[in-house]
mmCIF file with all atom_site columns, C-alpha atoms in Angstrom:
data_model
loop_
_atom_site.group_PDB
_atom_site.id
_atom_site.type_symbol
_atom_site.label_atom_id
_atom_site.label_alt_id
_atom_site.label_comp_id
_atom_site.label_asym_id
_atom_site.label_entity_id
_atom_site.label_seq_id
_atom_site.pdbx_PDB_ins_code
_atom_site.Cartn_x
_atom_site.Cartn_y
_atom_site.Cartn_z
_atom_site.occupancy
_atom_site.B_iso_or_equiv
_atom_site.pdbx_formal_charge
_atom_site.auth_seq_id
_atom_site.auth_comp_id
_atom_site.auth_asym_id
_atom_site.auth_atom_id
_atom_site.pdbx_PDB_model_num
ATOM 1   C CA . UNK T 1 1   ? -3.704  -26.220 -39.201 1.00 52.00 ? 1   UNK T CA 1
ATOM 2   C CA . UNK T 1 2   ? -0.746  -24.754 -37.627 1.00 55.00 ? 2   UNK T CA 1
ATOM 3   C CA . UNK T 1 3   ? -2.750  -21.201 -37.372 1.00 53.00 ? 3   UNK T CA 1
ATOM 4   C CA . UNK T 1 4   ? -5.808  -22.948 -35.778 1.00 44.00 ? 4   UNK T CA 1
ATOM 5   C CA . UNK T 1 5   ? -3.363  -24.394 -33.026 1.00 54.00 ? 5   UNK T CA 1
ATOM 6   C CA . UNK T 1 6   ? -2.022  -20.981 -32.572 1.00 44.00 ? 6   UNK T CA 1
ATOM 7   C CA . UNK T 1 7   ? -5.646  -19.550 -32.381 1.00 43.00 ? 7   UNK T CA 1
ATOM 8   C CA . UNK T 1 8   ? -6.632  -22.426 -29.732 1.00 44.00 ? 8   UNK T CA 1
ATOM 9   C CA . UNK T 1 9   ? -3.166  -21.532 -27.704 1.00 47.00 ? 9   UNK T CA 1
ATOM 10  C CA . UNK T 1 10  ? -4.100  -17.984 -27.696 1.00 47.00 ? 10  UNK T CA 1
ATOM 11  C CA . UNK T 1 11  ? -7.677  -18.634 -26.625 1.00 48.00 ? 11  UNK T CA 1
ATOM 12  C CA . UNK T 1 12  ? -6.483  -21.069 -23.722 1.00 47.00 ? 12  UNK T CA 1
ATOM 13  C CA . UNK T 1 13  ? -3.875  -18.565 -22.587 1.00 48.00 ? 13  UNK T CA 1
ATOM 14  C CA . UNK T 1 14  ? -6.468  -15.798 -22.318 1.00 50.00 ? 14  UNK T CA 1
ATOM 15  C CA . UNK T 1 15  ? -8.915  -18.005 -20.317 1.00 52.00 ? 15  UNK T CA 1
ATOM 16  C CA . UNK T 1 16  ? -6.240  -19.121 -18.156 1.00 51.00 ? 16  UNK T CA 1
ATOM 17  C CA . UNK T 1 17  ? -5.277  -15.574 -16.840 1.00 68.00 ? 17  UNK T CA 1
ATOM 18  C CA . UNK T 1 18  ? -8.745  -14.558 -15.963 1.00 84.00 ? 18  UNK T CA 1
ATOM 19  C CA . UNK T 1 19  ? -10.277 -11.260 -15.683 1.00 93.00 ? 19  UNK T CA 1
ATOM 20  C CA . UNK T 1 20  ? -8.089  -8.450  -14.675 1.00 94.00 ? 20  UNK T CA 1
ATOM 21  C CA . UNK T 1 21  ? -9.006  -5.527  -12.134 1.00 95.00 ? 21  UNK T CA 1
ATOM 22  C CA . UNK T 1 22  ? -9.048  -2.008  -13.881 1.00 96.00 ? 22  UNK T CA 1
ATOM 23  C CA . UNK T 1 23  ? -6.231  0.222   -13.370 1.00 96.00 ? 23  UNK T CA 1
ATOM 24  C CA . UNK T 1 24  ? -5.892  1.880   -9.919  1.00 96.00 ? 24  UNK T CA 1
ATOM 25  C CA . UNK T 1 25  ? -7.713  -1.262  -8.094  1.00 97.00 ? 25  UNK T CA 1
ATOM 26  C CA . UNK T 1 26  ? -5.859  -2.852  -5.297  1.00 98.00 ? 26  UNK T CA 1
ATOM 27  C CA . UNK T 1 27  ? -4.275  -6.077  -5.632  1.00 97.00 ? 27  UNK T CA 1
ATOM 28  C CA . UNK T 1 28  ? -6.265  -8.847  -4.349  1.00 97.00 ? 28  UNK T CA 1
ATOM 29  C CA . UNK T 1 29  ? -4.329  -9.516  -1.200  1.00 97.00 ? 29  UNK T CA 1
ATOM 30  C CA . UNK T 1 30  ? -4.562  -5.703  -0.132  1.00 98.00 ? 30  UNK T CA 1
ATOM 31  C CA . UNK T 1 31  ? -8.186  -5.961  -0.895  1.00 98.00 ? 31  UNK T CA 1
ATOM 32  C CA . UNK T 1 32  ? -8.949  -8.610  1.192   1.00 98.00 ? 32  UNK T CA 1
ATOM 33  C CA . UNK T 1 33  ? -6.964  -7.166  3.943   1.00 98.00 ? 33  UNK T CA 1
ATOM 34  C CA . UNK T 1 34  ? -9.076  -3.937  3.716   1.00 98.00 ? 34  UNK T CA 1
ATOM 35  C CA . UNK T 1 35  ? -12.183 -5.706  3.133   1.00 98.00 ? 35  UNK T CA 1
ATOM 36  C CA . UNK T 1 36  ? -11.538 -7.690  6.288   1.00 98.00 ? 36  UNK T CA 1
ATOM 37  C CA . UNK T 1 37  ? -11.151 -4.744  8.511   1.00 97.00 ? 37  UNK T CA 1
ATOM 38  C CA . UNK T 1 38  ? -14.214 -3.089  6.859   1.00 97.00 ? 38  UNK T CA 1
ATOM 39  C CA . UNK T 1 39  ? -16.181 -5.987  8.013   1.00 96.00 ? 39  UNK T CA 1
ATOM 40  C CA . UNK T 1 40  ? -14.845 -5.742  11.530  1.00 96.00 ? 40  UNK T CA 1
ATOM 41  C CA . UNK T 1 41  ? -15.868 -2.061  11.361  1.00 96.00 ? 41  UNK T CA 1
ATOM 42  C CA . UNK T 1 42  ? -19.268 -3.006  10.393  1.00 94.00 ? 42  UNK T CA 1
ATOM 43  C CA . UNK T 1 43  ? -19.459 -5.472  13.310  1.00 93.00 ? 43  UNK T CA 1
ATOM 44  C CA . UNK T 1 44  ? -18.292 -2.864  15.627  1.00 93.00 ? 44  UNK T CA 1
ATOM 45  C CA . UNK T 1 45  ? -20.658 -0.063  14.191  1.00 92.00 ? 45  UNK T CA 1
ATOM 46  C CA . UNK T 1 46  ? -23.785 -2.643  14.777  1.00 90.00 ? 46  UNK T CA 1
ATOM 47  C CA . UNK T 1 47  ? -22.633 -3.439  18.339  1.00 86.00 ? 47  UNK T CA 1
ATOM 48  C CA . UNK T 1 48  ? -22.446 0.057   19.461  1.00 87.00 ? 48  UNK T CA 1
ATOM 49  C CA . UNK T 1 49  ? -25.782 0.788   17.870  1.00 83.00 ? 49  UNK T CA 1
ATOM 50  C CA . UNK T 1 50  ? -27.515 -2.253  19.081  1.00 79.00 ? 50  UNK T CA 1
ATOM 51  C CA . UNK T 1 51  ? -25.854 -3.384  22.439  1.00 79.00 ? 51  UNK T CA 1
ATOM 52  C CA . UNK T 1 52  ? -24.536 -0.259  23.662  1.00 73.00 ? 52  UNK T CA 1
ATOM 53  C CA . UNK T 1 53  ? -27.404 1.872   22.514  1.00 78.00 ? 53  UNK T CA 1
ATOM 54  C CA . UNK T 1 54  ? -25.220 4.747   21.206  1.00 77.00 ? 54  UNK T CA 1
ATOM 55  C CA . UNK T 1 55  ? -27.309 7.096   19.102  1.00 75.00 ? 55  UNK T CA 1
ATOM 56  C CA . UNK T 1 56  ? -24.256 8.435   17.019  1.00 81.00 ? 56  UNK T CA 1
ATOM 57  C CA . UNK T 1 57  ? -21.438 6.034   16.018  1.00 81.00 ? 57  UNK T CA 1
ATOM 58  C CA . UNK T 1 58  ? -18.540 7.568   13.910  1.00 90.00 ? 58  UNK T CA 1
ATOM 59  C CA . UNK T 1 59  ? -18.707 5.120   11.271  1.00 92.00 ? 59  UNK T CA 1
ATOM 60  C CA . UNK T 1 60  ? -17.011 7.468   8.515   1.00 94.00 ? 60  UNK T CA 1
ATOM 61  C CA . UNK T 1 61  ? -14.287 8.145   11.299  1.00 95.00 ? 61  UNK T CA 1
ATOM 62  C CA . UNK T 1 62  ? -13.346 4.592   11.431  1.00 95.00 ? 62  UNK T CA 1
ATOM 63  C CA . UNK T 1 63  ? -13.218 4.057   7.713   1.00 97.00 ? 63  UNK T CA 1
ATOM 64  C CA . UNK T 1 64  ? -11.258 7.193   7.367   1.00 97.00 ? 64  UNK T CA 1
ATOM 65  C CA . UNK T 1 65  ? -8.815  5.556   9.881   1.00 97.00 ? 65  UNK T CA 1
ATOM 66  C CA . UNK T 1 66  ? -8.950  2.093   7.949   1.00 97.00 ? 66  UNK T CA 1
ATOM 67  C CA . UNK T 1 67  ? -7.886  3.641   4.866   1.00 98.00 ? 67  UNK T CA 1
ATOM 68  C CA . UNK T 1 68  ? -5.236  5.798   6.206   1.00 97.00 ? 68  UNK T CA 1
ATOM 69  C CA . UNK T 1 69  ? -3.553  2.641   8.099   1.00 97.00 ? 69  UNK T CA 1
ATOM 70  C CA . UNK T 1 70  ? -4.205  0.461   4.941   1.00 96.00 ? 70  UNK T CA 1
ATOM 71  C CA . UNK T 1 71  ? -2.339  3.266   2.787   1.00 97.00 ? 71  UNK T CA 1
ATOM 72  C CA . UNK T 1 72  ? -5.288  3.448   0.378   1.00 97.00 ? 72  UNK T CA 1
ATOM 73  C CA . UNK T 1 73  ? -8.380  5.679   -0.654  1.00 97.00 ? 73  UNK T CA 1
ATOM 74  C CA . UNK T 1 74  ? -11.995 5.191   -0.406  1.00 97.00 ? 74  UNK T CA 1
ATOM 75  C CA . UNK T 1 75  ? -12.093 5.536   -4.236  1.00 98.00 ? 75  UNK T CA 1
ATOM 76  C CA . UNK T 1 76  ? -9.445  2.693   -4.699  1.00 98.00 ? 76  UNK T CA 1
ATOM 77  C CA . UNK T 1 77  ? -11.440 0.507   -2.318  1.00 98.00 ? 77  UNK T CA 1
ATOM 78  C CA . UNK T 1 78  ? -14.771 1.446   -3.888  1.00 98.00 ? 78  UNK T CA 1
ATOM 79  C CA . UNK T 1 79  ? -13.214 0.795   -7.504  1.00 98.00 ? 79  UNK T CA 1
ATOM 80  C CA . UNK T 1 80  ? -11.976 -2.527  -6.566  1.00 98.00 ? 80  UNK T CA 1
ATOM 81  C CA . UNK T 1 81  ? -14.964 -3.699  -4.614  1.00 98.00 ? 81  UNK T CA 1
ATOM 82  C CA . UNK T 1 82  ? -17.077 -2.727  -7.568  1.00 98.00 ? 82  UNK T CA 1
ATOM 83  C CA . UNK T 1 83  ? -15.053 -4.751  -9.976  1.00 98.00 ? 83  UNK T CA 1
ATOM 84  C CA . UNK T 1 84  ? -14.950 -7.917  -7.649  1.00 98.00 ? 84  UNK T CA 1
ATOM 85  C CA . UNK T 1 85  ? -19.116 -7.516  -7.434  1.00 98.00 ? 85  UNK T CA 1
ATOM 86  C CA . UNK T 1 86  ? -19.219 -7.604  -11.140 1.00 98.00 ? 86  UNK T CA 1
ATOM 87  C CA . UNK T 1 87  ? -17.176 -11.038 -10.644 1.00 98.00 ? 87  UNK T CA 1
ATOM 88  C CA . UNK T 1 88  ? -19.001 -12.821 -7.900  1.00 98.00 ? 88  UNK T CA 1
ATOM 89  C CA . UNK T 1 89  ? -17.134 -16.074 -8.132  1.00 97.00 ? 89  UNK T CA 1
ATOM 90  C CA . UNK T 1 90  ? -13.893 -14.078 -7.434  1.00 98.00 ? 90  UNK T CA 1
ATOM 91  C CA . UNK T 1 91  ? -15.520 -11.937 -4.619  1.00 98.00 ? 91  UNK T CA 1
ATOM 92  C CA . UNK T 1 92  ? -16.891 -15.404 -2.918  1.00 98.00 ? 92  UNK T CA 1
ATOM 93  C CA . UNK T 1 93  ? -13.261 -16.506 -2.994  1.00 98.00 ? 93  UNK T CA 1
ATOM 94  C CA . UNK T 1 94  ? -12.137 -13.569 -1.150  1.00 98.00 ? 94  UNK T CA 1
ATOM 95  C CA . UNK T 1 95  ? -14.781 -13.791 1.403   1.00 98.00 ? 95  UNK T CA 1
ATOM 96  C CA . UNK T 1 96  ? -14.259 -17.260 2.109   1.00 98.00 ? 96  UNK T CA 1
ATOM 97  C CA . UNK T 1 97  ? -10.686 -16.377 2.801   1.00 98.00 ? 97  UNK T CA 1
ATOM 98  C CA . UNK T 1 98  ? -12.001 -13.559 5.157   1.00 98.00 ? 98  UNK T CA 1
ATOM 99  C CA . UNK T 1 99  ? -14.123 -15.868 6.832   1.00 97.00 ? 99  UNK T CA 1
ATOM 100 C CA . UNK T 1 100 ? -11.233 -18.582 7.299   1.00 97.00 ? 100 UNK T CA 1
ATOM 101 C CA . UNK T 1 101 ? -9.065  -15.509 8.842   1.00 96.00 ? 101 UNK T CA 1
ATOM 102 C CA . UNK T 1 102 ? -11.997 -14.396 11.056  1.00 95.00 ? 102 UNK T CA 1
ATOM 103 C CA . UNK T 1 103 ? -12.379 -17.977 12.472  1.00 95.00 ? 103 UNK T CA 1
ATOM 104 C CA . UNK T 1 104 ? -8.511  -18.122 13.174  1.00 95.00 ? 104 UNK T CA 1
ATOM 105 C CA . UNK T 1 105 ? -8.479  -14.983 14.859  1.00 93.00 ? 105 UNK T CA 1
ATOM 106 C CA . UNK T 1 106 ? -11.546 -15.865 16.966  1.00 91.00 ? 106 UNK T CA 1
ATOM 107 C CA . UNK T 1 107 ? -9.831  -19.297 17.811  1.00 93.00 ? 107 UNK T CA 1
ATOM 108 C CA . UNK T 1 108 ? -6.701  -17.482 18.691  1.00 92.00 ? 108 UNK T CA 1
ATOM 109 C CA . UNK T 1 109 ? -8.318  -14.976 21.048  1.00 85.00 ? 109 UNK T CA 1
ATOM 110 C CA . UNK T 1 110 ? -10.142 -17.741 23.016  1.00 78.00 ? 110 UNK T CA 1
ATOM 111 C CA . UNK T 1 111 ? -7.047  -19.457 23.834  1.00 72.00 ? 111 UNK T CA 1
#
């Protein structure tokens, strides 16, 4: 009986911690910040292409600058994004926080 309780305890302990990102992945908060800025780059690129009718948009340069400012690499970001894509519930949580933050920024800019 004691070993059954111990096994149950270990099972619950393992479930409580959730999935762990791979070695070299960005920690969650840092990933969220980089992903938020990446969403802003996508919005900027779309604006420049559609509204301003620019033929060439230096999207890669924008991303290079982002990764440099955030102290990360494209490879780390891709590794982390791919891991979160394999865990959609966790990625959804990150995106919900990003949407909230973008709303806050919009509200602060409107004042």
